[in-house]
Tab-separated table of C-alpha atoms and ligand atoms in Angstrom:
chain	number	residue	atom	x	y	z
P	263	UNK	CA	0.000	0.000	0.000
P	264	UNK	CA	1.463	3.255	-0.961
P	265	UNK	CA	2.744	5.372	1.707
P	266	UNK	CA	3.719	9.690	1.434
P	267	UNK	CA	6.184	10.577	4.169
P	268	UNK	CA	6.412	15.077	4.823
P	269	UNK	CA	9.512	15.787	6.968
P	270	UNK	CA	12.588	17.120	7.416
P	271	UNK	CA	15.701	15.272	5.664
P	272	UNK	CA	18.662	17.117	7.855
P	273	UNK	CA	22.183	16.798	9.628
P	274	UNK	CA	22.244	16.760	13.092
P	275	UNK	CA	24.735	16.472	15.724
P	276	UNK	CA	24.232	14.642	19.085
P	277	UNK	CA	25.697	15.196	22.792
P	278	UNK	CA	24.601	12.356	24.910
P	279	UNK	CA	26.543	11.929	28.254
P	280	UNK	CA	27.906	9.153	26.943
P	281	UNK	CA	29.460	10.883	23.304
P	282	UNK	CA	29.215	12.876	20.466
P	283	UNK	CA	28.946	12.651	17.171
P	284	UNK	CA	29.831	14.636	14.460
P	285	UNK	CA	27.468	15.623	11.803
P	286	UNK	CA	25.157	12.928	10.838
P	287	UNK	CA	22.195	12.284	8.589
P	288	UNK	CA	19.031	12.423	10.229
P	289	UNK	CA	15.481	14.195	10.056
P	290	UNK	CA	12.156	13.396	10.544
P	291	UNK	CA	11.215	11.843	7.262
P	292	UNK	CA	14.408	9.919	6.946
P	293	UNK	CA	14.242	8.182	10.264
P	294	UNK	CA	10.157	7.339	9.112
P	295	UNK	CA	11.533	6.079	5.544
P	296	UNK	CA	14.104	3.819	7.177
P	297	UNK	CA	11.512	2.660	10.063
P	298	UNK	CA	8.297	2.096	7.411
P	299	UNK	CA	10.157	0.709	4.713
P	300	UNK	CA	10.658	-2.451	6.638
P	301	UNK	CA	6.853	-3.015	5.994
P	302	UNK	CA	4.974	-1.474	3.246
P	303	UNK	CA	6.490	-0.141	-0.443
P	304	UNK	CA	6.267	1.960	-2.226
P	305	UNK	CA	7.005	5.137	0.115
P	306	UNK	CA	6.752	8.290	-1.130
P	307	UNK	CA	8.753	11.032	0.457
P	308	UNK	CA	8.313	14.869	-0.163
P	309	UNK	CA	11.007	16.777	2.019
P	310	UNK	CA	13.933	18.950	0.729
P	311	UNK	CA	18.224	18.750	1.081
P	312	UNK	CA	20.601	21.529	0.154
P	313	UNK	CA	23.339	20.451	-2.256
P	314	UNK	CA	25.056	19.452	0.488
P	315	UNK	CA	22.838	16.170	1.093
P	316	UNK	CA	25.191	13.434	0.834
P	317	UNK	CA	23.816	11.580	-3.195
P	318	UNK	CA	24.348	8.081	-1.394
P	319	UNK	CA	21.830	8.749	0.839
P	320	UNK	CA	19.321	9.420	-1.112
P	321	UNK	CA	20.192	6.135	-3.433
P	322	UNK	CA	20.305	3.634	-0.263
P	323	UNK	CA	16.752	4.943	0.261
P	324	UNK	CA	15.384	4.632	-3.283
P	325	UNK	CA	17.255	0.999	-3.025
P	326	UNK	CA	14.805	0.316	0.167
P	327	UNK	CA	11.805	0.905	-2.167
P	328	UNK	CA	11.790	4.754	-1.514
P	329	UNK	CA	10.247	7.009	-3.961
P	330	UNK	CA	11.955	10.513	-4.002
P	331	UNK	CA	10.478	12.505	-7.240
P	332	UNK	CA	8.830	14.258	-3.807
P	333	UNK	CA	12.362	15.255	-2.974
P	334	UNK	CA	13.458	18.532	-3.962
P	335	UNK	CA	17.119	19.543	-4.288
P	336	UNK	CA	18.569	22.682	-3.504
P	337	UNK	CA	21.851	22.646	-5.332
P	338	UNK	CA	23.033	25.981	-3.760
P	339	UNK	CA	21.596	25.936	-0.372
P	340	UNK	CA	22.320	24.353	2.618
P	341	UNK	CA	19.991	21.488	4.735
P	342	UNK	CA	18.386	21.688	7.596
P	343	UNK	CA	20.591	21.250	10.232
P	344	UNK	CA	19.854	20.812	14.052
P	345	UNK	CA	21.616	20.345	17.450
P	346	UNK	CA	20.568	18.877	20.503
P	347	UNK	CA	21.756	17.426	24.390
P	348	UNK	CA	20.351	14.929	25.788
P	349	UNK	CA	20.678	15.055	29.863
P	350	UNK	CA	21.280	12.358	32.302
P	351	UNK	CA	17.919	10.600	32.523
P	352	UNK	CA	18.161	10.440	28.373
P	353	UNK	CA	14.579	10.988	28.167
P	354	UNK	CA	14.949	15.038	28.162
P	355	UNK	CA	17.164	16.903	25.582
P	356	UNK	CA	17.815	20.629	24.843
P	357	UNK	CA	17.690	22.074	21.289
P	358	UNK	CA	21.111	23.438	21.290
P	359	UNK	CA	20.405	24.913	17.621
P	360	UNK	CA	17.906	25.017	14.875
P	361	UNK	CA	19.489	26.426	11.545
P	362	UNK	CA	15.994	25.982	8.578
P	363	UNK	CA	18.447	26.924	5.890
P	364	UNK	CA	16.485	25.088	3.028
P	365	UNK	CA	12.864	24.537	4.912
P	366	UNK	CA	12.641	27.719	5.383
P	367	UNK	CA	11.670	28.629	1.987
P	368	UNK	CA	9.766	25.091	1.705
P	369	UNK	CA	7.086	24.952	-0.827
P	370	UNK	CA	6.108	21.248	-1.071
P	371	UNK	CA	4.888	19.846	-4.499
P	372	UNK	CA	2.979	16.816	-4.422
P	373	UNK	CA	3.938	14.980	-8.140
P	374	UNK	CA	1.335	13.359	-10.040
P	375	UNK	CA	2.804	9.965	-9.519
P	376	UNK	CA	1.814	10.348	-5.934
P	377	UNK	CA	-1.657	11.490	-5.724
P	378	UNK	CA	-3.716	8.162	-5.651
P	379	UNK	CA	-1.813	7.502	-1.914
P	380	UNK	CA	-3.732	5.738	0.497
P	381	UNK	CA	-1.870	6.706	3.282
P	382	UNK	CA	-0.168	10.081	4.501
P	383	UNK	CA	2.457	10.751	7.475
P	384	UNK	CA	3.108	14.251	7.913
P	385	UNK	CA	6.352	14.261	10.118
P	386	UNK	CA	8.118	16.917	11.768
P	387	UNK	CA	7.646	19.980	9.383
P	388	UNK	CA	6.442	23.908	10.269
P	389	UNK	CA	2.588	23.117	10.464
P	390	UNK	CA	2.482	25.422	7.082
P	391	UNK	CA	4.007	22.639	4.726
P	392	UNK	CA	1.720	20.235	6.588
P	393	UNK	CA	-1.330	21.671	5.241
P	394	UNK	CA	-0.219	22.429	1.949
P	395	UNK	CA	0.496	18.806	1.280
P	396	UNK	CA	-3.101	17.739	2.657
P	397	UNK	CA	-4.354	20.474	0.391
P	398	UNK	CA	-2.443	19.484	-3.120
P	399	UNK	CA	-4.122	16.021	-2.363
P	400	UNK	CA	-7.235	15.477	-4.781
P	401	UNK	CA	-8.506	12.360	-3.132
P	402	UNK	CA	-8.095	12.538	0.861
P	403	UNK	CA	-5.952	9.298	2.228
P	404	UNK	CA	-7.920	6.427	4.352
P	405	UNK	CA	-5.937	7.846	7.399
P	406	UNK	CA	-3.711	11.013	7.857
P	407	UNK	CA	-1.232	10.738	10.832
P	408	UNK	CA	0.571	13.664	11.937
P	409	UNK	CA	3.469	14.679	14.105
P	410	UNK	CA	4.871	17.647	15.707
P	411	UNK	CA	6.613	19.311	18.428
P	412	UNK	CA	7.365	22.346	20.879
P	413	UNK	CA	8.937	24.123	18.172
P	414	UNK	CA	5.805	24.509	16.157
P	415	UNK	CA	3.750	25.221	18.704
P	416	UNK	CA	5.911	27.872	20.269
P	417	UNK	CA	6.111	29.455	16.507
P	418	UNK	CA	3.084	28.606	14.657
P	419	UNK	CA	0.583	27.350	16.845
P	420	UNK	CA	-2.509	28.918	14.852
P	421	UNK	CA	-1.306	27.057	11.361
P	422	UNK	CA	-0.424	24.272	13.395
P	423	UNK	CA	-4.070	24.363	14.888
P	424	UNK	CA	-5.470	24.631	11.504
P	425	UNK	CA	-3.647	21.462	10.027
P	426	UNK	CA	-4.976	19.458	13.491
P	427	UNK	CA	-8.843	20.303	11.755
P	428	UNK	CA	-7.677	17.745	8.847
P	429	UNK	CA	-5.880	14.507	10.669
P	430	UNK	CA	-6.909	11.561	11.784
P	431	UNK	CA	-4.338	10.936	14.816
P	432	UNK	CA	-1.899	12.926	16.271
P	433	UNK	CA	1.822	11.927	17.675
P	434	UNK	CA	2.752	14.136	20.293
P	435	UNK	CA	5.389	13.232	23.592
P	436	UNK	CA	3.884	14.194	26.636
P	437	UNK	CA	5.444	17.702	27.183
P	438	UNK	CA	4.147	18.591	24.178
P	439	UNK	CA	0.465	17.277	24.488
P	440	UNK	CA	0.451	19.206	28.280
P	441	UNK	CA	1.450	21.893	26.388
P	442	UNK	CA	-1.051	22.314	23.499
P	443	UNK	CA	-3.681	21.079	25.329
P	444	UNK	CA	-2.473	23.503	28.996
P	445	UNK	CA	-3.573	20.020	30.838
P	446	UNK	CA	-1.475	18.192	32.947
P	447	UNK	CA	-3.242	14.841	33.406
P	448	UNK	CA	-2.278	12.978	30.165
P	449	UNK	CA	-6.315	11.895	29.837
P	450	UNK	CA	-7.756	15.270	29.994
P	451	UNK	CA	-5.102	16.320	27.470
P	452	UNK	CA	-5.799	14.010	25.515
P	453	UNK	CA	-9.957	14.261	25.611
P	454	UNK	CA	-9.030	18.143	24.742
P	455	UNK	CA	-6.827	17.767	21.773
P	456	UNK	CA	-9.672	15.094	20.655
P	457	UNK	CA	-11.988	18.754	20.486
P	458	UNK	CA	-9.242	20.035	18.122
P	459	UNK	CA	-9.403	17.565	15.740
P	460	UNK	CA	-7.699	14.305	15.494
P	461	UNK	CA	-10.023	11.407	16.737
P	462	UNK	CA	-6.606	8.689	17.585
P	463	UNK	CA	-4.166	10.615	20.336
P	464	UNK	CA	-0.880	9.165	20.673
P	465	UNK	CA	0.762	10.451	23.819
P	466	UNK	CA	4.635	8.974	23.606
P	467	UNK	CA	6.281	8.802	27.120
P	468	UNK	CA	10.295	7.641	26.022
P	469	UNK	CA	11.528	4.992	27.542
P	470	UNK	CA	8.025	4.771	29.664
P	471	UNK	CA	6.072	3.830	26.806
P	472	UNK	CA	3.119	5.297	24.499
P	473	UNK	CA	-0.399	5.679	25.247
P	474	UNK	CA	-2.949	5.170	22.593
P	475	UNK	CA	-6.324	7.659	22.994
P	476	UNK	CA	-9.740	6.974	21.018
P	477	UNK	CA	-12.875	8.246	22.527
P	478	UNK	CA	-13.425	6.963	25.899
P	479	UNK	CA	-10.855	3.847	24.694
P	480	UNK	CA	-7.342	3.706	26.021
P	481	UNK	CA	-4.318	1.565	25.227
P	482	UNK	CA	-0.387	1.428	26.345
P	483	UNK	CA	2.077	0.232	25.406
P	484	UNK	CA	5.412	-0.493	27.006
P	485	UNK	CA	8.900	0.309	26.048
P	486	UNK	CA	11.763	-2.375	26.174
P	487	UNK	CA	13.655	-1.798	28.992
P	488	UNK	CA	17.142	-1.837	27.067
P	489	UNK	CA	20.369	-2.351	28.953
P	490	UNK	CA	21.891	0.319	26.958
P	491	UNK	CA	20.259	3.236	25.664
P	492	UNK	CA	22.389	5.403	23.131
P	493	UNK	CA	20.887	7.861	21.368
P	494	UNK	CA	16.983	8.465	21.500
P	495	UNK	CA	17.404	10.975	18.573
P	496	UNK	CA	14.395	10.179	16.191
P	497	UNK	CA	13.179	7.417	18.477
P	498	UNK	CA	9.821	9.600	17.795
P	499	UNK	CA	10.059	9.173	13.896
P	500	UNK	CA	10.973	5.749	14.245
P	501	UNK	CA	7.786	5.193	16.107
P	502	UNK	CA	6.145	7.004	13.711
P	503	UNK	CA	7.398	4.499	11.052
P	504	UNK	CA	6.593	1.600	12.707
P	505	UNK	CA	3.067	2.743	13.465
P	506	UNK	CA	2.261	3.619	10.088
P	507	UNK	CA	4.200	0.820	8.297
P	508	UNK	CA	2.217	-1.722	10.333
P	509	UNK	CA	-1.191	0.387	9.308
P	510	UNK	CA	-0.451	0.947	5.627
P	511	UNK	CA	0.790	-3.195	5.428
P	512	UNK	CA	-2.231	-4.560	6.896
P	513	UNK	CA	-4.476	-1.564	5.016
P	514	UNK	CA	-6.369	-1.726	8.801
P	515	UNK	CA	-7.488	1.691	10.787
P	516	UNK	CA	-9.578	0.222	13.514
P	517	UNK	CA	-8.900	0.934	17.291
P	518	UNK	CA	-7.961	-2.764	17.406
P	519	UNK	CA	-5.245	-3.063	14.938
P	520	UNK	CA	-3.811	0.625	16.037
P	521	UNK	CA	-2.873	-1.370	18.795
P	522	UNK	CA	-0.897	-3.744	16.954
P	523	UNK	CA	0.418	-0.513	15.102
P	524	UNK	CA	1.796	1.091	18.819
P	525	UNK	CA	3.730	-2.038	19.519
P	526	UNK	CA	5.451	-2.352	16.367
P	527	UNK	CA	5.824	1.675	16.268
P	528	UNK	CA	7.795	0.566	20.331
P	529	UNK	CA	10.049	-2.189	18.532
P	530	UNK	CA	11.711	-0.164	16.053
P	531	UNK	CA	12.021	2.880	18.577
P	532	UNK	CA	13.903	0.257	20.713
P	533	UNK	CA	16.796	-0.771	18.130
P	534	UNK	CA	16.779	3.107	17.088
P	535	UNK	CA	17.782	4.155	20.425
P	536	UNK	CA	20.769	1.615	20.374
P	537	UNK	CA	23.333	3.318	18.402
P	538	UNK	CA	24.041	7.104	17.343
P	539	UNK	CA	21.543	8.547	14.519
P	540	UNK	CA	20.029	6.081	11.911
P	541	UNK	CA	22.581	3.556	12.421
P	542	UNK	CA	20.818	0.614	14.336
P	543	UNK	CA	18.181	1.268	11.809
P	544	UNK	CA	20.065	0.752	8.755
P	545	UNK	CA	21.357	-2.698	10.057
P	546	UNK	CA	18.648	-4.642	11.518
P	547	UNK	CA	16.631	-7.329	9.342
P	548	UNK	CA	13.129	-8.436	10.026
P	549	UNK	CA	14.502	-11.571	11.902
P	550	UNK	CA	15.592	-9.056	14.618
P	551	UNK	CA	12.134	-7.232	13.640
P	552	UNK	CA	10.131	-10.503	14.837
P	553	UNK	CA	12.669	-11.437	17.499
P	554	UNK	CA	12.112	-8.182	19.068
P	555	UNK	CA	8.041	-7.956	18.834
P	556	UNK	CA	8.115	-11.449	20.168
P	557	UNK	CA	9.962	-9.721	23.060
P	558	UNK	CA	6.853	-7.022	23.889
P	559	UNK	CA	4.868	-10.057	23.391
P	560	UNK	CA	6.574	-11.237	26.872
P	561	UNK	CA	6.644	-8.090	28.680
P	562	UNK	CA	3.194	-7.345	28.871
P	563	UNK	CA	1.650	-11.147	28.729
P	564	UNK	CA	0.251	-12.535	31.960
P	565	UNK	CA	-2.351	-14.547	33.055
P	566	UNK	CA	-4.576	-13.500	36.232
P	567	UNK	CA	-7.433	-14.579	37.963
P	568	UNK	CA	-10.334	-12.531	39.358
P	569	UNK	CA	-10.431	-12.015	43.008
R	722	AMP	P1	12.789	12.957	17.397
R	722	AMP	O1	13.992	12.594	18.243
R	722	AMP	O2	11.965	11.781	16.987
R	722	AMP	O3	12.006	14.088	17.971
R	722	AMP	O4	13.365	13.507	16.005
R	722	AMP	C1	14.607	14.113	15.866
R	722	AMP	C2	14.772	14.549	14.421
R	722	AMP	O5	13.900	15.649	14.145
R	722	AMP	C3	16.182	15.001	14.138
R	722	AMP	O6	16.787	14.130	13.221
R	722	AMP	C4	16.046	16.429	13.587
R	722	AMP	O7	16.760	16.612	12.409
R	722	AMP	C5	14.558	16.619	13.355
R	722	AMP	N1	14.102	17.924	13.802
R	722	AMP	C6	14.447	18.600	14.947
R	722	AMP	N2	13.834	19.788	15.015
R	722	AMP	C7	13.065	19.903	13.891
R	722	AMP	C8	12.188	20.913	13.366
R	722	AMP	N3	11.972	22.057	14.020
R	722	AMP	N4	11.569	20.644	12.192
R	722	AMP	C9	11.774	19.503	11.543
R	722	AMP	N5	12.595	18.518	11.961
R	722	AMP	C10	13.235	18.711	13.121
């Protein structure tokens, strides 16, 4: 089932306490192309790189059954580039720089080739591009997922509520969901961002897991307690991936299999996490895919009898 993945295709570079690393290829959409593409082609990516996008990058992805006609490039600008420090408890980071350089002149084009999708991500992007992609679509998708962060809301929060009025379910961490929805009980943030628009809330918690929200319904589920946690950069995208890879393969949006869809989004955030950047990512093979969701399959299965 065809897939389009909006985001930002960038370099970053990553203090954790336990290293650094130089400048590395990451971004929203390319963490959700290497995550997705383990379960549903084609994948169609719109997103933007400055000439200085390294070319092999984009090939491994078109090799993984990623379509980039979606893909502008900007032979004499720079990519996005951003900076970040994680602290101690690896769950919390600072943005230690944001430089838009190419997004921020961003004018997504949808190509022809792309507009019978059934399904659309919109990843990490200013709320702007969001809704111009929903809006260049003819034919709406069967479900529209989107992402976002602080950022946006701290910068665009009225485009960013306008794009909210056109999605289906919303990824959010849980900073961010207090802070759109000025709630600090997860549930009543989550019943109030329901008001706003999406009808499926996914509240993700880092290593403490992701929460699943559809009307009254709730869901959770865990994350694999890892012995070593390296680098949660784009453990969010990753998610992202897995939950919309799993959706898009089994062409399924009920409540029921969006569960599934939150597990398998938890597995690939768990290898991502292991190494710096998209590294774990680009290794793995769906043996260690199955091994692993036959691990979450452990965690959270017990038997108990009523008292
Ligand atoms: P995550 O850790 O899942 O929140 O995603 C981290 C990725 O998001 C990094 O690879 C960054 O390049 C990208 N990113 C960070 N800030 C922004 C932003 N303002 N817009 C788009 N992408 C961003």
């Amino acid at each position: 089932m065809s897939l389009i993945v909006v985001g930002s295709m960038a370099f970053d570079a990553i203090e954790t306490p336990f290293g650094k690393s130089d400048k590395i290829i990451g971004g929203a959409a390319t963490y959700i192309a290497w995550s997705a593409s383990n379960f549903t082609k084609p994948i169609r990516q719109i997103s933007v790189v400055g000439g200085d996008f390294p070319k092999e990058e984009l090939d491994i992805l078109e090799e993984r059954g990623v379509d980039l006609e979606g893909v502008q490039i900007k032979k004499d600008e720079k990519s996005f580039f951003w900076s970040g420090k994680y602290h101690m408890d690896m769950n919390t980071r600072d943005t230690l720089e944001t430089q838009l350089n190419v997004l921020g002149t961003f004018e997504p084009f949808v190509p022809d080739s792309f507009q019978d999708s059934d399904f659309l991500i919109l990843g990490n992007l200013s709320p702007a591009v969001q809704l111009s992609v929903i809006d260049q679509l003819k034919e709406r998708p069967k479900l529209v997922v989107l992402d976002t962060m602080n950022f946006w809301m701290e910068v665009a929060l009225e485009d960013l509520k306008k794009v909210l009025l056109k999605v289906d379910v919303l990824l959010v961490n849980d900073s961010e969901a207090r802070e759109l929805s000025h709630e600090f009980s997860l549930v009543k943030a989550a019943r109030k961002i329901m008001t706003m628009g999406p009808k499926y809330i996914i509240i993700k918690k880092g290593e403490h897991g992701a929460l699943l929200f559809h009307e009254d319904n709730v869901f959770f589920a865990p994350a694999l307690p890892l012995e070593e946690v390296f680098d949660p950069t784009g453990a969010g995208d990753t998610f992202a991936g897995g939950f919309m890879g799993h959706i898009a393969r089994t062409k399924d949006i009920s409540f029921e299999n969006m569960k599934t869809a939150i597990i398998v989004g938890s597995a690939m955030a768990s290898f991502c996490v292991e190494k710096f950047g998209t590294q774990r990512l680009r290794e793995i093979t769906k043996e260690d895919i199955d091994k692993r969701l036959m691990q979450f399959q452990e965690l959270v299965n017990f038997e108990i009898e009523l008292v």
